[in-house]
Amino acid sequence: MSTPVRGRVRVAQGAKRVRVFLGGQLVADTVHPLLVWEAPYYPTYYIPRADVVSGVLAPSGRTSHSPSRGEGVLSTIKGGAAEAVDAALEYPDSPIEQLRDHVRFEFGAFDWFEEDEQIFTHPRDPGVRVDILPSSRHVRIEVGGVTVADSVRPHLLFETGLPVRYYLPRVDVRMDLLEKIGTVTHCPYKGAAEHFDVAGHEDLAWSYPTPLPESTRVAGLIAFLDEKVDVYVDGVLQERPKTKFA
C-alpha cells in the first residue's frame, strides 16, 4: 500500500469493502476506502464521494479547520428515522490531494461493516497483529500488597505497539476481590470488554465474555492493568509499562 505522509497524517489505500449505515439505511458502499491516520494510534476511513448514496449529504454551512488537512465542510446525514448532525466531513481543497473528493464519516455515529462483518471503535489497522498464546509461565498479580491472582496457565496476548497482557483463568483469580462495574469498552480486534474494580481500586481489570472470533482464546479470562498493579512473572517483578492507559 502507498502511504504518503504530510505532517502527522498518513494515507493508505484500503483493500476491504466498507459499508456505512445509519438507522438501518445504507449511506456509503465502497471497495476503494482510504485509511487515514489523523493521529498515530489508529486509522479512520475516508470514503470516495462517488460511493456515498446520492442525497444523504446535507451541508450544514459549518466548517472545521485542520492544520494538516485544511478547511473542512460539515454535512448532516439522514438515514431512515435517524439523523447524524455534522457527522460527515469533506476537505475539497485539502493540501493532502488524496483526501479531496472523499468523505470522512464520524465513526461512532454510524454502523460500519468491513466486508460482511460489523466493526466497532475504529477500523482495524493493517499494521497491527494480535497473537494469543497459551503459556505455562507463573504469573502472580498484586494490588496494594494483596495477591489477587496466581496462575501457571495464563494466556499471553501480544498486540503490536502495546505491552504483553496476561489473561488468567477465573479460578486462579480472587473473584471475591473483584467487583463488576458498568464500564464497557470496545476493541476492534477483541470485542466488548466488561470492567472490574479490584480490592477497592477503580477499574483495574477487564474480561471479554464473548470476544470476536480471532480472539476467542481469551473468552472469560481476566486481565489486569499492568500499568497500575504489580505483576510477577516466574517470580520476577515486572516493570510497569508506560502507556496512554497509565
GROMACS .gro file of C-alpha atoms in nm, residues 77-213:
model
  137
   77ILE     CA    1  -2.662   1.272   0.735
   78LYS     CA    2  -3.017   1.140   0.740
   79GLY     CA    3  -3.083   0.768   0.733
   80GLY     CA    4  -3.429   0.626   0.790
   81ALA     CA    5  -3.563   0.794   1.104
   82ALA     CA    6  -3.209   0.871   1.228
   83GLU     CA    7  -3.006   1.187   1.183
   84ALA     CA    8  -2.634   1.244   1.245
   85VAL     CA    9  -2.571   1.616   1.273
   86ASP     CA   10  -2.240   1.740   1.129
   87ALA     CA   11  -2.119   1.378   1.120
   88ALA     CA   12  -1.972   1.395   0.769
   89LEU     CA   13  -1.666   1.598   0.680
   90GLU     CA   14  -1.506   1.680   0.345
   91TYR     CA   15  -1.185   1.863   0.256
   92PRO     CA   16  -1.248   1.974  -0.104
   93ASP     CA   17  -0.926   2.178  -0.126
   94SER     CA   18  -0.708   1.978   0.112
   95PRO     CA   19  -0.330   2.014   0.073
   96ILE     CA   20  -0.334   1.632   0.100
   97GLU     CA   21  -0.453   1.558  -0.251
   98GLN     CA   22  -0.570   1.204  -0.170
   99LEU     CA   23  -0.837   1.340   0.068
  100ARG     CA   24  -1.011   1.553  -0.192
  101ASP     CA   25  -1.340   1.406  -0.320
  102HIS     CA   26  -1.359   1.184  -0.011
  103VAL     CA   27  -1.595   1.192   0.286
  104ARG     CA   28  -1.498   1.126   0.645
  105PHE     CA   29  -1.789   0.986   0.849
  106GLU     CA   30  -1.773   1.022   1.229
  107PHE     CA   31  -1.714   0.662   1.327
  108GLY     CA   32  -1.927   0.643   1.641
  109ALA     CA   33  -2.235   0.791   1.473
  110PHE     CA   34  -2.278   0.506   1.222
  111ASP     CA   35  -2.280   0.128   1.185
  112TRP     CA   36  -1.976   0.005   0.993
  113PHE     CA   37  -1.902  -0.316   0.808
  114GLU     CA   38  -1.576  -0.446   0.665
  115GLU     CA   39  -1.690  -0.699   0.405
  116ASP     CA   40  -1.982  -0.866   0.591
  117GLU     CA   41  -1.853  -0.826   0.948
  118GLN     CA   42  -1.954  -0.535   1.167
  119ILE     CA   43  -1.664  -0.345   1.319
  120PHE     CA   44  -1.650  -0.129   1.630
  121THR     CA   45  -1.445   0.155   1.783
  122HIS     CA   46  -1.230   0.224   1.475
  123PRO     CA   47  -1.109   0.046   1.161
  124ARG     CA   48  -0.860  -0.232   1.209
  125ASP     CA   49  -0.506  -0.117   1.142
  126PRO     CA   50  -0.345  -0.347   0.880
  127GLY     CA   51  -0.013  -0.296   1.057
  128VAL     CA   52  -0.141  -0.431   1.390
  129ARG     CA   53  -0.120  -0.801   1.476
  130VAL     CA   54  -0.271  -0.978   1.777
  131ASP     CA   55  -0.126  -1.312   1.890
  132ILE     CA   56  -0.272  -1.506   2.184
  133LEU     CA   57  -0.057  -1.789   2.314
  134PRO     CA   58  -0.113  -2.037   2.598
  135SER     CA   59   0.175  -2.043   2.844
  136SER     CA   60   0.297  -2.229   3.150
  137ARG     CA   61   0.470  -1.924   3.297
  138HIS     CA   62   0.389  -1.842   3.658
  139VAL     CA   63   0.201  -1.512   3.675
  140ARG     CA   64   0.106  -1.350   4.004
  141ILE     CA   65  -0.079  -1.018   4.040
  142GLU     CA   66  -0.064  -0.799   4.350
  143VAL     CA   67  -0.273  -0.491   4.428
  144GLY     CA   68  -0.162  -0.291   4.729
  145GLY     CA   69   0.043  -0.588   4.854
  146VAL     CA   70  -0.251  -0.830   4.827
  147THR     CA   71  -0.228  -1.123   4.586
  148VAL     CA   72  -0.539  -1.106   4.366
  149ALA     CA   73  -0.439  -1.366   4.105
  150ASP     CA   74  -0.192  -1.653   4.084
  151SER     CA   75  -0.174  -1.879   3.779
  152VAL     CA   76   0.056  -2.117   3.593
  153ARG     CA   77  -0.176  -2.137   3.292
  154PRO     CA   78  -0.209  -1.785   3.157
  155HIS     CA   79  -0.275  -1.684   2.801
  156LEU     CA   80  -0.037  -1.412   2.683
  157LEU     CA   81  -0.176  -1.156   2.440
  158PHE     CA   82   0.075  -0.981   2.218
  159GLU     CA   83  -0.062  -0.676   2.033
  160THR     CA   84   0.153  -0.455   1.815
  161GLY     CA   85   0.258  -0.139   1.997
  162LEU     CA   86   0.127  -0.246   2.339
  163PRO     CA   87   0.282  -0.434   2.632
  164VAL     CA   88   0.208  -0.804   2.668
  165ARG     CA   89  -0.117  -0.867   2.857
  166TYR     CA   90  -0.167  -1.164   3.087
  167TYR     CA   91  -0.513  -1.323   3.070
  168LEU     CA   92  -0.581  -1.555   3.363
  169PRO     CA   93  -0.849  -1.820   3.429
  170ARG     CA   94  -1.113  -1.702   3.675
  171VAL     CA   95  -1.045  -1.998   3.904
  172ASP     CA   96  -0.694  -1.852   3.951
  173VAL     CA   97  -0.827  -1.504   4.034
  174ARG     CA   98  -0.962  -1.385   4.369
  175MET     CA   99  -1.301  -1.305   4.219
  176ASP     CA  100  -1.426  -1.216   4.569
  177LEU     CA  101  -1.197  -0.910   4.543
  178LEU     CA  102  -1.332  -0.806   4.205
  179GLU     CA  103  -1.648  -0.601   4.160
  180LYS     CA  104  -1.801  -0.569   3.817
  181ILE     CA  105  -1.872  -0.208   3.721
  182GLY     CA  106  -2.083  -0.055   3.447
  183THR     CA  107  -1.792   0.035   3.220
  184VAL     CA  108  -1.788  -0.141   2.883
  185THR     CA  109  -1.514  -0.072   2.629
  186HIS     CA  110  -1.473  -0.192   2.273
  187CYS     CA  111  -1.169  -0.313   2.084
  188PRO     CA  112  -1.178  -0.368   1.706
  189TYR     CA  113  -0.965  -0.681   1.746
  190LYS     CA  114  -1.111  -0.837   2.062
  191GLY     CA  115  -1.468  -0.708   2.100
  192ALA     CA  116  -1.660  -0.573   2.402
  193ALA     CA  117  -1.493  -0.585   2.746
  194GLU     CA  118  -1.656  -0.570   3.088
  195HIS     CA  119  -1.454  -0.398   3.362
  196PHE     CA  120  -1.390  -0.457   3.733
  197ASP     CA  121  -1.275  -0.268   4.039
  198VAL     CA  122  -1.011  -0.470   4.225
  199ALA     CA  123  -0.966  -0.474   4.602
  200GLY     CA  124  -1.120  -0.129   4.630
  201HIS     CA  125  -0.914   0.017   4.345
  202GLU     CA  126  -1.106   0.153   4.048
  203ASP     CA  127  -1.113  -0.014   3.706
  204LEU     CA  128  -0.803  -0.236   3.725
  205ALA     CA  129  -0.925  -0.547   3.541
  206TRP     CA  130  -1.130  -0.648   3.240
  207SER     CA  131  -1.264  -0.951   3.058
  208TYR     CA  132  -1.408  -1.032   2.715
  209PRO     CA  133  -1.707  -1.263   2.778
  210THR     CA  134  -1.781  -1.308   2.406
  211PRO     CA  135  -1.476  -1.189   2.210
  212LEU     CA  136  -1.453  -1.161   1.834
  213PRO     CA  137  -1.368  -1.488   1.653
   0.00000   0.00000   0.00000
